[in-house]
């Protein structure tokens, strides 16, 4: 039986999916926080837009 190379990290599909999911979750939460902060920063413009078109 051949010996596995120590230069590469062979990962299963589950391990790959777990790492990609974790990164996607971190990016998603960061994007959500950024959007909330932008809405808080520009709330007067957003409220004027809401009042004009939906109220």
mmCIF file of N, CA and C in Angstrom:
data_model
loop_
_atom_site.group_PDB
_atom_site.id
_atom_site.type_symbol
_atom_site.label_atom_id
_atom_site.label_comp_id
_atom_site.label_asym_id
_atom_site.label_seq_id
_atom_site.Cartn_x
_atom_site.Cartn_y
_atom_site.Cartn_z
ATOM 1 N N UNK A 1 0.844 -1.185 0.000
ATOM 2 C CA UNK A 1 0.000 0.000 0.000
ATOM 3 C C UNK A 1 0.884 1.243 0.000
ATOM 4 N N UNK A 2 0.568 2.211 -0.861
ATOM 5 C CA UNK A 2 1.376 3.409 -0.971
ATOM 6 C C UNK A 2 1.231 4.326 0.235
ATOM 7 N N UNK A 3 2.230 5.134 0.400
ATOM 8 C CA UNK A 3 2.239 6.063 1.512
ATOM 9 C C UNK A 3 1.637 7.401 1.057
ATOM 10 N N UNK A 4 0.804 7.996 1.911
ATOM 11 C CA UNK A 4 0.214 9.286 1.550
ATOM 12 C C UNK A 4 1.241 10.400 1.664
ATOM 13 N N UNK A 5 1.150 11.358 0.787
ATOM 14 C CA UNK A 5 2.051 12.488 0.836
ATOM 15 C C UNK A 5 1.728 13.347 2.056
ATOM 16 N N UNK A 6 2.771 13.856 2.691
ATOM 17 C CA UNK A 6 2.552 14.726 3.857
ATOM 18 C C UNK A 6 2.454 16.191 3.447
ATOM 19 N N UNK A 7 2.660 16.494 2.180
ATOM 20 C CA UNK A 7 2.567 17.887 1.722
ATOM 21 C C UNK A 7 1.125 18.338 1.544
ATOM 22 N N UNK A 8 0.226 17.426 1.308
ATOM 23 C CA UNK A 8 -1.166 17.773 1.032
ATOM 24 C C UNK A 8 -2.047 17.361 2.188
ATOM 25 N N UNK A 9 -3.076 18.137 2.385
ATOM 26 C CA UNK A 9 -4.075 17.768 3.389
ATOM 27 C C UNK A 9 -5.294 17.275 2.638
ATOM 28 N N UNK A 10 -5.497 15.979 2.671
ATOM 29 C CA UNK A 10 -6.641 15.391 1.992
ATOM 30 C C UNK A 10 -7.832 15.477 2.926
ATOM 31 N N UNK A 11 -8.891 16.127 2.442
ATOM 32 C CA UNK A 11 -10.075 16.323 3.273
ATOM 33 C C UNK A 11 -11.280 15.682 2.613
ATOM 34 N N UNK A 12 -12.203 15.210 3.430
ATOM 35 C CA UNK A 12 -13.427 14.615 2.904
ATOM 36 C C UNK A 12 -14.362 15.724 2.449
ATOM 37 N N UNK A 13 -15.395 15.336 1.717
ATOM 38 C CA UNK A 13 -16.380 16.310 1.242
ATOM 39 C C UNK A 13 -17.044 17.017 2.422
ATOM 40 N N UNK A 14 -17.313 16.290 3.488
ATOM 41 C CA UNK A 14 -17.945 16.889 4.664
ATOM 42 C C UNK A 14 -17.045 17.945 5.290
ATOM 43 N N UNK A 15 -15.753 17.672 5.387
ATOM 44 C CA UNK A 15 -14.819 18.647 5.950
ATOM 45 C C UNK A 15 -14.719 19.884 5.059
ATOM 46 N N UNK A 16 -14.693 19.688 3.750
ATOM 47 C CA UNK A 16 -14.658 20.832 2.836
ATOM 48 C C UNK A 16 -15.930 21.668 2.964
ATOM 49 N N UNK A 17 -17.075 20.997 2.977
ATOM 50 C CA UNK A 17 -18.345 21.721 3.096
ATOM 51 C C UNK A 17 -18.434 22.474 4.414
ATOM 52 N N UNK A 18 -17.921 21.869 5.478
ATOM 53 C CA UNK A 18 -17.968 22.527 6.783
ATOM 54 C C UNK A 18 -17.123 23.800 6.772
ATOM 55 N N UNK A 19 -15.935 23.738 6.180
ATOM 56 C CA UNK A 19 -15.070 24.926 6.171
ATOM 57 C C UNK A 19 -15.653 26.012 5.266
ATOM 58 N N UNK A 20 -16.196 25.632 4.111
ATOM 59 C CA UNK A 20 -16.808 26.610 3.211
ATOM 60 C C UNK A 20 -18.055 27.216 3.858
ATOM 61 N N UNK A 21 -18.843 26.394 4.535
ATOM 62 C CA UNK A 21 -20.033 26.908 5.219
ATOM 63 C C UNK A 21 -19.684 27.887 6.318
ATOM 64 N N UNK A 22 -18.611 27.589 7.042
ATOM 65 C CA UNK A 22 -18.186 28.486 8.117
ATOM 66 C C UNK A 22 -17.748 29.829 7.546
ATOM 67 N N UNK A 23 -16.985 29.805 6.468
ATOM 68 C CA UNK A 23 -16.534 31.053 5.838
ATOM 69 C C UNK A 23 -17.728 31.832 5.290
ATOM 70 N N UNK A 24 -18.667 31.124 4.665
ATOM 71 C CA UNK A 24 -19.851 31.789 4.110
ATOM 72 C C UNK A 24 -20.683 32.424 5.223
ATOM 73 N N UNK A 25 -20.787 31.743 6.355
ATOM 74 C CA UNK A 25 -21.554 32.295 7.472
ATOM 75 C C UNK A 25 -20.887 33.556 8.012
ATOM 76 N N UNK A 26 -19.566 33.547 8.131
ATOM 77 C CA UNK A 26 -18.848 34.725 8.630
ATOM 78 C C UNK A 26 -19.014 35.902 7.667
ATOM 79 N N UNK A 27 -18.892 35.633 6.367
ATOM 80 C CA UNK A 27 -19.059 36.700 5.367
ATOM 81 C C UNK A 27 -20.493 37.222 5.386
ATOM 82 N N UNK A 28 -21.468 36.327 5.500
ATOM 83 C CA UNK A 28 -22.873 36.740 5.540
ATOM 84 C C UNK A 28 -23.191 37.603 6.744
ATOM 85 N N UNK A 29 -22.683 37.213 7.907
ATOM 86 C CA UNK A 29 -22.921 38.005 9.114
ATOM 87 C C UNK A 29 -22.241 39.369 8.992
ATOM 88 N N UNK A 30 -21.036 39.381 8.429
ATOM 89 C CA UNK A 30 -20.340 40.653 8.228
ATOM 90 C C UNK A 30 -21.104 41.573 7.290
ATOM 91 N N UNK A 31 -21.640 41.003 6.215
ATOM 92 C CA UNK A 31 -22.421 41.791 5.267
ATOM 93 C C UNK A 31 -23.696 42.327 5.914
ATOM 94 N N UNK A 32 -24.348 41.503 6.717
ATOM 95 C CA UNK A 32 -25.558 41.933 7.414
ATOM 96 C C UNK A 32 -25.260 43.072 8.390
ATOM 97 N N UNK A 33 -24.173 42.956 9.140
ATOM 98 C CA UNK A 33 -23.793 44.021 10.069
ATOM 99 C C UNK A 33 -23.481 45.297 9.302
ATOM 100 N N UNK A 34 -22.776 45.172 8.171
ATOM 101 C CA UNK A 34 -22.458 46.346 7.351
ATOM 102 C C UNK A 34 -23.734 47.026 6.862
ATOM 103 N N UNK A 35 -24.699 46.245 6.375
ATOM 104 C CA UNK A 35 -25.950 46.832 5.882
ATOM 105 C C UNK A 35 -26.724 47.522 6.993
ATOM 106 N N UNK A 36 -26.755 46.907 8.166
ATOM 107 C CA UNK A 36 -27.457 47.530 9.297
ATOM 108 C C UNK A 36 -26.782 48.843 9.684
ATOM 109 N N UNK A 37 -25.454 48.844 9.711
ATOM 110 C CA UNK A 37 -24.750 50.085 10.046
ATOM 111 C C UNK A 37 -24.988 51.172 8.995
ATOM 112 N N UNK A 38 -25.043 50.789 7.719
ATOM 113 C CA UNK A 38 -25.312 51.780 6.682
ATOM 114 C C UNK A 38 -26.733 52.323 6.792
ATOM 115 N N UNK A 39 -27.673 51.478 7.144
ATOM 116 C CA UNK A 39 -29.055 51.949 7.322
ATOM 117 C C UNK A 39 -29.139 52.888 8.520
ATOM 118 N N UNK A 40 -28.459 52.554 9.609
ATOM 119 C CA UNK A 40 -28.466 53.421 10.788
ATOM 120 C C UNK A 40 -27.808 54.761 10.457
ATOM 121 N N UNK A 41 -26.722 54.728 9.689
ATOM 122 C CA UNK A 41 -26.008 55.958 9.346
ATOM 123 C C UNK A 41 -26.866 56.867 8.466
ATOM 124 N N UNK A 42 -27.622 56.284 7.541
ATOM 125 C CA UNK A 42 -28.400 57.072 6.588
ATOM 126 C C UNK A 42 -29.898 56.928 6.817
ATOM 127 N N UNK A 43 -30.319 56.869 8.054
ATOM 128 C CA UNK A 43 -31.722 56.575 8.313
ATOM 129 C C UNK A 43 -32.653 57.669 7.834
ATOM 130 N N UNK A 44 -32.228 58.910 7.815
ATOM 131 C CA UNK A 44 -33.119 59.992 7.365
ATOM 132 C C UNK A 44 -33.436 59.860 5.879
ATOM 133 N N UNK A 45 -32.433 59.531 5.075
ATOM 134 C CA UNK A 45 -32.671 59.341 3.642
ATOM 135 C C UNK A 45 -33.578 58.140 3.395
ATOM 136 N N UNK A 46 -33.332 57.066 4.141
ATOM 137 C CA UNK A 46 -34.180 55.868 3.978
ATOM 138 C C UNK A 46 -35.615 56.172 4.396
ATOM 139 N N UNK A 47 -35.807 56.927 5.487
ATOM 140 C CA UNK A 47 -37.161 57.248 5.950
ATOM 141 C C UNK A 47 -37.870 58.160 4.943
ATOM 142 N N UNK A 48 -37.148 59.112 4.358
ATOM 143 C CA UNK A 48 -37.752 59.990 3.350
ATOM 144 C C UNK A 48 -38.182 59.179 2.129
ATOM 145 N N UNK A 49 -37.340 58.235 1.707
ATOM 146 C CA UNK A 49 -37.694 57.371 0.576
ATOM 147 C C UNK A 49 -38.927 56.540 0.909
ATOM 148 N N UNK A 50 -38.971 55.970 2.109
ATOM 149 C CA UNK A 50 -40.106 55.146 2.528
ATOM 150 C C UNK A 50 -41.391 55.968 2.565
ATOM 151 N N UNK A 51 -41.307 57.159 3.142
ATOM 152 C CA UNK A 51 -42.495 58.016 3.232
ATOM 153 C C UNK A 51 -42.987 58.426 1.856
ATOM 154 N N UNK A 52 -42.066 58.720 0.938
ATOM 155 C CA UNK A 52 -42.441 59.186 -0.385
ATOM 156 C C UNK A 52 -43.147 58.101 -1.192
ATOM 157 N N UNK A 53 -42.598 56.878 -1.165
ATOM 158 C CA UNK A 53 -43.104 55.857 -2.071
ATOM 159 C C UNK A 53 -44.036 54.828 -1.453
ATOM 160 N N UNK A 54 -44.012 54.651 -0.142
ATOM 161 C CA UNK A 54 -44.817 53.582 0.451
ATOM 162 C C UNK A 54 -45.819 54.038 1.495
ATOM 163 N N UNK A 55 -45.795 55.289 1.862
ATOM 164 C CA UNK A 55 -46.651 55.720 2.967
ATOM 165 C C UNK A 55 -47.950 56.274 2.495
#
